[in-house]
Amino acid sequence: MSAQKKVAFYTLGCKLNFSETSTIARNFQDEGFNRVEFHEKADIYVINTCSVTDNADKRFKTIVKTALKQNEKAFLIAIGCYAQLKPSALAAVDGVDMVLGATEKFKVTNYINDLSKNEMGEIHSCEIEEADFYVGSYSIGDRTRAFLKVQDGCDYKCTYCTIPLARGISRSDTLENILKNAKEISEKGIKEIVLTGVNIGDYGKGEFGNKKHEHTFFELVQALDKIDGIHRLRISSIEPNLLTNETINFVANSNSFVPHFHIPLQSGSDKLLKLMKRRYVRETYDNRVKLIKKTMPNACIGVDVIVGFPGETDALFLETYNYLNELNISYLHVFTYSERPNTEAVEMDKVVPQKVRIKRSKMLRGLSVKKRRAFYESQLGNKLTVLFESENKNGYIHGFTQNYVKVKTPWNPKLVNTLQDIKLTKIDEDGLVRFDWIKVPTFV
């Protein structure tokens, strides 16, 4: 294949998708393709899809149209979770030439022999039971942080979720390979690694999903902490029942792990947690938050919550709202429940009207703004370290402290990907935090 062929990528969804897109892109580059931006003209466009919300389905069609505007003869490939769940629906979208399922996406270059447009999208997809091998990946999209995949798939049976249907059983990378990838990332001068997966606390199930854990998530954390050259390690999202006290205590005294946890709650009502088939009760969640705040008073805690799940009465929603209002957390990710085919929740009665779901979502988003503001205010006067990002946003450079406070200062390209000691001083009108330098960098 000619070295001049250009390929572009678009990723919908989670950090795990970003890490996989990045790996697939490197495979294309190894085969002699030239990677370009999605808004540029390319010979091949690869869209990595998501199945978590309705919105992702609708956005797919818009993204296809965008690609075809750049080059109407381009070869369009859909991969990812939605491609596994609904291959025929994606193949039927005008302009889509190929759909690859969960196991095929990592071999995409093997499927490209002829780049002429197809009448109907060609499907290569497995039964999800066959998605039992593990493909390691990491993303180095921007220069400041990398998403390192440590685990894939999920054995949980949450009643609202299609991810086990889209990604298969829980399986993990070897400890050896993760450490090798982490070293590669640190050698590229990247200062922060975010651990990612579908259910990372379940880390250790072997490559083929065998139930015996080779290593535990705690052992993974201990091993990564010893790697030289990584300044920051961040745990992305971890189930409350799998976040152990020993992991929390270790992070509190760690060299590189930062005091930032993202812990899905989904509901503040034990009744709804049971209907959702979550594997903990509210008390478990309380205990995790209390221990984090006791060992790391300045830790940032993010929470996932779903509104409008079947059976969520006004009283049960208020139970969640009041619980979160009282809880010592820093921000919320609010998801409005959407019906997904082949899940148990679709069959449940006591469906919450769409209008009510939207109203509840707004209430919790408002609470999140309040929580983040209170957390930022609690950090004013603290001396922290910031890692600056690579984008110029309206004349400002942004960065995150180790405990995830977002700060800003006038743009200076020399600050990109540097760690600087600062003292937080005030919250700006846009909600971001301003600071004083503890030691002014020589180039500022």
Coordinates of C-alpha atoms in Angstrom, one line a residue:
M1 CA 0.0 0.0 0.0
S2 CA 1.4 3.4 -1.0
A3 CA 3.0 5.3 1.9
Q4 CA 1.1 8.4 0.8
K5 CA -2.3 7.1 2.1
K6 CA -3.7 9.3 4.8
V7 CA -5.8 8.1 7.8
A8 CA -7.8 10.1 10.4
F9 CA -9.5 9.1 13.6
Y10 CA -12.4 10.2 15.7
T11 CA -13.1 8.8 19.1
L12 CA -16.4 8.9 21.0
G13 CA -16.8 7.9 24.6
C14 CA -14.3 7.1 27.4
K15 CA -10.6 7.3 28.1
L16 CA -10.3 3.6 27.3
N17 CA -11.5 4.3 23.8
F18 CA -8.9 7.0 23.5
S19 CA -6.2 4.7 24.5
E20 CA -7.3 2.1 22.0
T21 CA -7.7 4.6 19.1
S22 CA -4.1 5.7 19.8
T23 CA -2.8 2.2 19.6
I24 CA -4.7 1.4 16.4
A25 CA -3.4 4.7 14.9
R26 CA 0.2 3.6 15.7
N27 CA -0.5 0.3 13.9
F28 CA -1.6 2.3 10.8
Q29 CA 1.6 4.4 11.0
D30 CA 3.7 1.2 11.3
E31 CA 2.1 0.0 8.1
G32 CA 3.2 3.2 6.3
F33 CA 0.0 5.4 6.6
N34 CA 0.3 9.1 7.3
R35 CA -2.0 10.1 10.3
V36 CA -3.8 13.4 9.8
E37 CA -6.4 15.3 11.8
F38 CA -10.1 14.4 11.4
H39 CA -11.0 17.7 9.9
E40 CA -8.4 17.2 7.1
K41 CA -8.8 15.3 3.9
A42 CA -7.9 11.6 4.3
D43 CA -8.2 8.3 2.4
I44 CA -9.5 6.4 5.4
Y45 CA -11.6 7.7 8.4
V46 CA -11.8 5.4 11.4
I47 CA -14.6 6.2 13.9
N48 CA -14.3 4.6 17.4
T49 CA -17.9 4.4 18.7
C50 CA -19.4 4.3 22.2
S51 CA -22.6 2.6 23.4
V52 CA -23.1 4.3 26.8
T53 CA -25.6 7.0 25.9
D54 CA -28.2 7.5 23.1
N55 CA -26.4 10.7 22.1
A56 CA -23.4 8.6 20.9
D57 CA -25.6 6.9 18.3
K58 CA -26.9 10.1 16.9
R59 CA -23.5 11.7 16.8
F60 CA -22.1 8.8 14.8
K61 CA -24.2 9.9 11.7
T62 CA -23.0 13.5 12.1
I63 CA -19.4 12.4 12.2
V64 CA -19.8 10.3 9.1
K65 CA -21.2 13.3 7.2
T66 CA -18.3 15.5 8.4
A67 CA -15.8 12.9 7.1
L68 CA -17.5 12.6 3.7
K69 CA -17.5 16.4 3.3
Q70 CA -13.7 16.3 3.5
N71 CA -13.5 13.5 1.0
E72 CA -16.7 11.9 -0.5
K73 CA -14.6 8.9 -1.8
A74 CA -13.0 8.2 1.6
F75 CA -13.2 4.7 3.0
L76 CA -15.1 4.8 6.3
I77 CA -14.6 2.3 9.1
A78 CA -16.6 2.0 12.3
I79 CA -15.1 0.2 15.3
G80 CA -15.7 0.1 19.0
C81 CA -18.6 -0.7 21.4
Y82 CA -21.5 0.3 19.3
A83 CA -20.0 -1.5 16.3
Q84 CA -20.0 -4.7 18.3
L85 CA -23.6 -4.2 19.6
K86 CA -25.3 -2.9 16.5
P87 CA -23.1 -3.7 13.5
S88 CA -25.9 -3.9 11.0
A89 CA -27.3 -0.5 12.0
L90 CA -23.9 1.1 11.5
A91 CA -23.2 -0.7 8.3
A92 CA -26.5 0.7 6.9
V93 CA -25.5 4.3 7.6
D94 CA -24.8 6.0 4.2
G95 CA -21.1 6.2 3.5
V96 CA -19.9 3.5 6.0
D97 CA -17.8 0.9 4.2
M98 CA -16.7 -1.4 7.0
V99 CA -17.7 -2.3 10.6
L100 CA -15.3 -4.1 12.9
G101 CA -16.4 -5.7 16.2
A102 CA -14.6 -6.1 19.5
T103 CA -11.8 -8.5 18.5
E104 CA -11.4 -7.3 14.9
K105 CA -10.7 -3.6 15.6
F106 CA -7.1 -4.3 16.6
K107 CA -6.4 -6.0 13.3
V108 CA -8.1 -3.3 11.2
T109 CA -5.1 -3.0 8.8
N110 CA -5.5 -6.7 7.9
Y111 CA -9.0 -6.0 6.5
I112 CA -8.0 -3.1 4.2
N113 CA -7.2 -4.5 0.8
D114 CA -9.3 -2.4 -1.4
L115 CA -10.3 1.2 -0.6
S116 CA -13.1 1.5 -3.1
K117 CA -16.5 2.4 -1.6
N118 CA -18.9 -0.4 -0.7
E119 CA -22.6 -0.3 -1.5
M120 CA -23.3 -1.5 2.0
G121 CA -20.9 -1.6 5.0
E122 CA -19.0 -4.9 5.2
I123 CA -19.3 -6.4 8.7
H124 CA -16.5 -8.4 10.4
S125 CA -17.7 -9.0 13.9
C126 CA -17.4 -11.9 16.4
E127 CA -19.8 -13.3 18.9
I128 CA -18.9 -11.4 22.1
E129 CA -17.9 -14.7 23.8
E130 CA -14.9 -14.8 21.5
A131 CA -13.6 -11.4 22.9
D132 CA -11.5 -13.2 25.4
F133 CA -8.0 -12.2 24.5
Y134 CA -6.3 -9.0 25.8
V135 CA -4.8 -6.3 23.7
G136 CA -2.8 -3.7 25.6
S137 CA -2.8 -0.1 24.6
Y138 CA -2.1 3.5 25.7
S139 CA -2.8 6.9 24.3
I140 CA -0.4 9.8 23.9
G141 CA -2.8 12.2 22.3
D142 CA -1.6 15.4 24.1
R143 CA 1.9 15.7 25.4
T144 CA 1.1 16.0 29.0
R145 CA -0.8 12.9 30.0
A146 CA -1.3 9.3 28.7
F147 CA -4.2 6.9 29.2
L148 CA -2.7 3.5 30.0
K149 CA -5.1 0.6 29.5
V150 CA -4.7 -2.1 32.2
Q151 CA -7.9 -4.1 31.9
D152 CA -10.8 -4.7 29.5
G153 CA -14.3 -6.1 29.7
C154 CA -16.6 -6.7 32.7
D155 CA -18.1 -9.6 34.6
Y156 CA -20.6 -7.5 36.5
K157 CA -24.3 -7.7 35.5
C158 CA -25.5 -4.1 36.2
T159 CA -29.1 -4.0 34.9
Y160 CA -28.7 -0.8 32.8
C161 CA -25.3 -1.5 31.2
T162 CA -24.4 -2.9 27.7
I163 CA -20.6 -2.8 28.2
P164 CA -20.3 -6.6 29.0
L165 CA -22.2 -7.2 25.7
A166 CA -19.9 -4.8 23.8
R167 CA -16.5 -5.7 25.4
G168 CA -16.8 -9.2 26.7
I169 CA -15.5 -10.8 29.9
S170 CA -13.1 -9.1 32.4
R171 CA -9.5 -9.7 31.5
S172 CA -6.2 -8.0 32.2
D173 CA -2.8 -7.2 30.8
T174 CA 0.2 -8.8 32.4
L175 CA 1.9 -6.8 35.0
E176 CA 5.1 -7.1 33.0
N177 CA 3.5 -5.6 29.9
I178 CA 1.9 -2.7 31.8
L179 CA 5.2 -1.8 33.4
K180 CA 6.9 -1.9 30.0
N181 CA 4.2 0.4 28.5
A182 CA 4.5 2.7 31.5
K183 CA 8.3 3.0 31.0
E184 CA 7.8 3.7 27.2
I185 CA 5.4 6.5 28.1
S186 CA 7.8 8.0 30.7
E187 CA 10.6 7.9 28.1
K188 CA 8.5 10.1 25.8
G189 CA 8.7 12.8 28.4
I190 CA 5.0 12.5 29.4
K191 CA 4.5 13.5 33.1
E192 CA 1.2 11.9 33.9
I193 CA -0.3 8.5 33.4
V194 CA -4.0 7.8 33.9
L195 CA -4.9 4.1 34.5
T196 CA -7.9 3.1 32.5
G197 CA -10.1 0.1 31.8
V198 CA -13.7 -1.0 32.0
N199 CA -13.5 -2.2 35.6
I200 CA -9.9 -1.6 36.7
G201 CA -10.4 -2.6 40.3
D202 CA -11.0 -6.2 38.9
Y203 CA -7.4 -6.1 37.5
G204 CA -5.6 -9.4 37.7
K205 CA -8.0 -11.8 35.9
G206 CA -5.7 -13.5 33.3
E207 CA -5.6 -12.7 29.6
F208 CA -8.4 -15.2 28.9
G209 CA -10.5 -14.0 31.8
N210 CA -9.6 -17.0 34.0
K211 CA -11.0 -16.2 37.5
K212 CA -7.7 -16.7 39.4
H213 CA -6.0 -13.3 39.8
E214 CA -2.4 -13.4 38.8
H215 CA -1.9 -10.1 40.6
T216 CA -4.3 -7.7 42.4
F217 CA -5.0 -4.1 41.6
F218 CA -3.1 -3.2 44.8
E219 CA 0.0 -5.1 43.6
L220 CA -0.3 -3.2 40.2
V221 CA -0.4 0.1 42.1
Q222 CA 2.6 -0.8 44.2
A223 CA 4.6 -1.9 41.1
L224 CA 3.8 1.3 39.1
D225 CA 4.8 3.5 42.0
K226 CA 8.4 2.2 41.7
I227 CA 8.9 3.3 38.1
D228 CA 11.4 6.1 37.6
G229 CA 10.5 9.0 35.5
I230 CA 6.7 9.0 36.0
H231 CA 5.8 12.1 38.0
R232 CA 2.1 11.4 38.4
L233 CA -0.1 8.4 38.4
R234 CA -3.9 8.8 38.5
I235 CA -6.5 6.1 39.1
S236 CA -9.4 7.0 36.6
S237 CA -12.6 5.3 37.8
I238 CA -12.8 2.4 40.3
E239 CA -15.8 0.6 41.8
P240 CA -16.3 1.4 45.5
N241 CA -16.4 -2.4 46.4
L242 CA -13.0 -2.9 44.7
L243 CA -11.3 0.2 46.1
T244 CA -9.7 -1.4 49.2
N245 CA -8.5 0.3 52.3
E246 CA -4.9 -0.8 51.6
T247 CA -5.0 0.9 48.2
I248 CA -6.3 4.1 49.8
N249 CA -3.7 4.1 52.5
F250 CA -1.0 3.3 49.9
V251 CA -2.0 6.3 47.7
A252 CA -1.9 8.5 50.7
N253 CA 1.8 7.8 51.2
S254 CA 2.8 7.2 47.6
N255 CA 5.6 8.7 45.6
S256 CA 3.6 9.2 42.4
F257 CA -0.1 8.4 42.9
V258 CA -2.1 11.6 43.2
P259 CA -4.9 12.3 45.7
H260 CA -7.8 12.1 43.2
F261 CA -10.4 9.3 43.0
H262 CA -13.3 8.9 40.7
I263 CA -15.8 6.4 42.3
P264 CA -19.1 5.5 40.6
L265 CA -22.1 5.7 43.0
Q266 CA -25.0 5.6 40.5
S267 CA -27.6 6.1 43.3
G268 CA -27.8 7.2 46.9
S269 CA -30.7 4.8 47.5
D270 CA -30.0 1.2 48.6
K271 CA -33.3 0.2 47.1
L272 CA -32.2 1.4 43.6
L273 CA -28.6 0.1 44.0
K274 CA -30.2 -3.4 44.5
L275 CA -32.4 -2.9 41.4
M276 CA -29.3 -1.8 39.5
K277 CA -27.5 -5.0 40.7
R278 CA -24.6 -2.9 42.0
R279 CA -22.3 -4.8 44.3
Y280 CA -22.3 -2.5 47.4
V281 CA -24.6 -0.5 49.6
R282 CA -24.5 3.1 50.5
E283 CA -22.6 2.4 53.7
T284 CA -19.7 1.0 51.7
Y285 CA -19.5 4.3 49.8
D286 CA -19.6 6.3 53.0
N287 CA -16.7 4.3 54.4
R288 CA -14.5 4.9 51.3
V289 CA -15.1 8.6 51.3
K290 CA -14.4 8.9 55.0
L291 CA -11.1 7.0 54.8
I292 CA -10.0 9.0 51.7
K293 CA -10.7 12.3 53.5
K294 CA -9.1 11.1 56.7
T295 CA -5.8 10.1 55.1
M296 CA -5.8 12.8 52.4
P297 CA -7.9 15.8 53.6
N298 CA -7.2 17.7 50.3
A299 CA -8.2 14.7 48.0
C300 CA -10.5 15.3 45.1
I301 CA -13.4 12.8 44.8
G302 CA -15.5 12.6 41.7
V303 CA -18.8 10.6 41.6
D304 CA -20.8 9.0 38.8
V305 CA -24.6 9.1 39.3
I306 CA -27.5 8.0 37.1
V307 CA -30.9 9.8 37.3
G308 CA -34.3 8.5 36.1
F309 CA -33.6 4.8 36.5
P310 CA -36.9 2.8 36.5
G311 CA -38.5 2.9 39.9
E312 CA -36.8 6.2 41.0
T313 CA -39.6 8.0 42.7
D314 CA -39.4 11.6 43.7
A315 CA -38.6 10.4 47.3
L316 CA -35.8 8.1 46.1
F317 CA -34.3 10.9 43.9
L318 CA -34.4 13.3 46.9
E319 CA -32.7 10.6 49.0
T320 CA -29.8 10.6 46.4
Y321 CA -29.8 14.4 46.2
N322 CA -29.6 14.9 49.9
Y323 CA -27.0 12.2 50.4
L324 CA -24.7 13.7 47.8
N325 CA -25.3 17.2 49.2
E326 CA -24.1 16.0 52.6
L327 CA -21.2 13.9 51.3
N328 CA -17.7 15.3 51.3
I329 CA -17.1 15.0 47.5
S330 CA -15.8 17.4 44.9
Y331 CA -17.8 17.0 41.7
L332 CA -20.4 14.8 39.9
H333 CA -20.7 13.2 36.5
V334 CA -24.4 13.0 35.9
F335 CA -25.9 10.5 33.5
T336 CA -29.5 10.6 32.5
Y337 CA -30.7 7.0 32.3
S338 CA -31.4 5.8 28.7
E339 CA -33.0 2.5 27.7
R340 CA -30.5 0.1 26.1
P341 CA -31.6 -3.0 24.3
N342 CA -30.8 -6.4 25.8
T343 CA -30.5 -5.1 29.3
E344 CA -32.7 -6.1 32.3
A345 CA -33.7 -2.5 33.1
V346 CA -35.5 -2.2 29.7
E347 CA -38.1 -4.7 31.0
M348 CA -38.6 -2.9 34.3
D349 CA -41.8 -1.1 35.1
K350 CA -42.3 2.3 36.8
V351 CA -40.5 4.1 33.9
V352 CA -39.6 7.6 34.8
P353 CA -40.9 10.2 32.2
Q354 CA -38.2 11.9 30.1
K355 CA -39.2 15.4 31.4
V356 CA -38.6 14.2 34.9
R357 CA -35.3 12.7 34.1
I358 CA -34.1 16.0 32.5
K359 CA -35.3 18.0 35.5
R360 CA -33.4 15.7 37.9
S361 CA -30.3 15.8 35.8
K362 CA -30.4 19.6 35.9
M363 CA -30.7 19.6 39.7
L364 CA -27.7 17.3 40.1
R365 CA -25.6 19.2 37.6
G366 CA -26.4 22.4 39.6
L367 CA -25.3 20.5 42.8
S368 CA -22.1 19.5 41.0
V369 CA -21.2 23.2 40.2
K370 CA -21.8 24.0 43.9
K371 CA -19.6 21.1 45.1
R372 CA -16.8 21.9 42.8
R373 CA -16.8 25.6 43.8
A374 CA -16.8 24.6 47.5
F375 CA -13.9 22.2 46.9
Y376 CA -11.9 24.9 45.0
E377 CA -12.6 27.4 47.8
S378 CA -11.3 24.9 50.4
Q379 CA -8.0 24.7 48.4
L380 CA -7.3 28.5 48.3
G381 CA -4.1 29.3 50.1
N382 CA -2.7 25.8 49.6
K383 CA 0.7 25.2 48.0
L384 CA 0.3 22.7 45.2
T385 CA 2.0 21.5 42.0
V386 CA 0.4 22.1 38.6
L387 CA 1.0 20.2 35.3
F388 CA 0.3 22.6 32.4
E389 CA -1.6 21.4 29.3
S390 CA -0.7 22.1 25.7
E391 CA -3.6 24.2 24.4
N392 CA -3.9 27.9 24.1
K393 CA -7.5 28.7 25.3
N394 CA -8.4 32.3 24.6
G395 CA -4.9 33.5 25.6
Y396 CA -4.7 31.3 28.7
I397 CA -2.9 28.1 29.5
H398 CA -4.7 25.7 31.8
G399 CA -3.4 23.0 34.1
F400 CA -4.4 20.6 36.8
T401 CA -3.0 20.4 40.3
Q402 CA -2.3 16.9 41.7
N403 CA -5.7 17.0 43.4
Y404 CA -7.5 18.0 40.2
V405 CA -8.0 21.8 40.7
K406 CA -8.1 23.4 37.3
V407 CA -6.0 26.6 37.2
K408 CA -5.2 29.2 34.5
T409 CA -2.6 31.8 33.7
P410 CA -1.8 33.9 30.6
W411 CA -0.5 31.7 27.7
N412 CA 3.2 30.9 27.6
P413 CA 4.2 28.0 25.4
K414 CA 7.3 27.3 27.5
L415 CA 5.0 26.3 30.4
V416 CA 3.5 23.4 28.4
N417 CA 4.1 20.0 30.0
T418 CA 6.0 21.5 32.9
L419 CA 5.3 20.9 36.6
Q420 CA 5.4 24.2 38.6
D421 CA 4.9 24.9 42.3
I422 CA 2.1 27.4 42.9
K423 CA -0.1 28.8 45.7
L424 CA -3.8 29.1 44.9
T425 CA -5.2 32.6 45.4
K426 CA -8.7 33.2 44.0
I427 CA -11.5 31.8 41.8
D428 CA -12.0 33.6 38.5
E429 CA -15.4 34.5 37.0
D430 CA -15.2 31.4 34.8
G431 CA -14.8 29.2 37.9
L432 CA -11.1 28.4 37.3
V433 CA -8.5 29.2 39.9
R434 CA -5.8 31.8 39.7
F435 CA -2.5 31.5 41.6
D436 CA 0.9 33.0 42.6
W437 CA 4.1 31.3 41.7
I438 CA 6.0 29.9 44.6
K439 CA 9.2 30.1 42.5
V440 CA 8.7 32.1 39.3
P441 CA 9.9 30.1 36.3
T442 CA 12.9 31.9 34.6
F443 CA 11.0 32.1 31.3
V444 CA 7.9 33.8 32.7

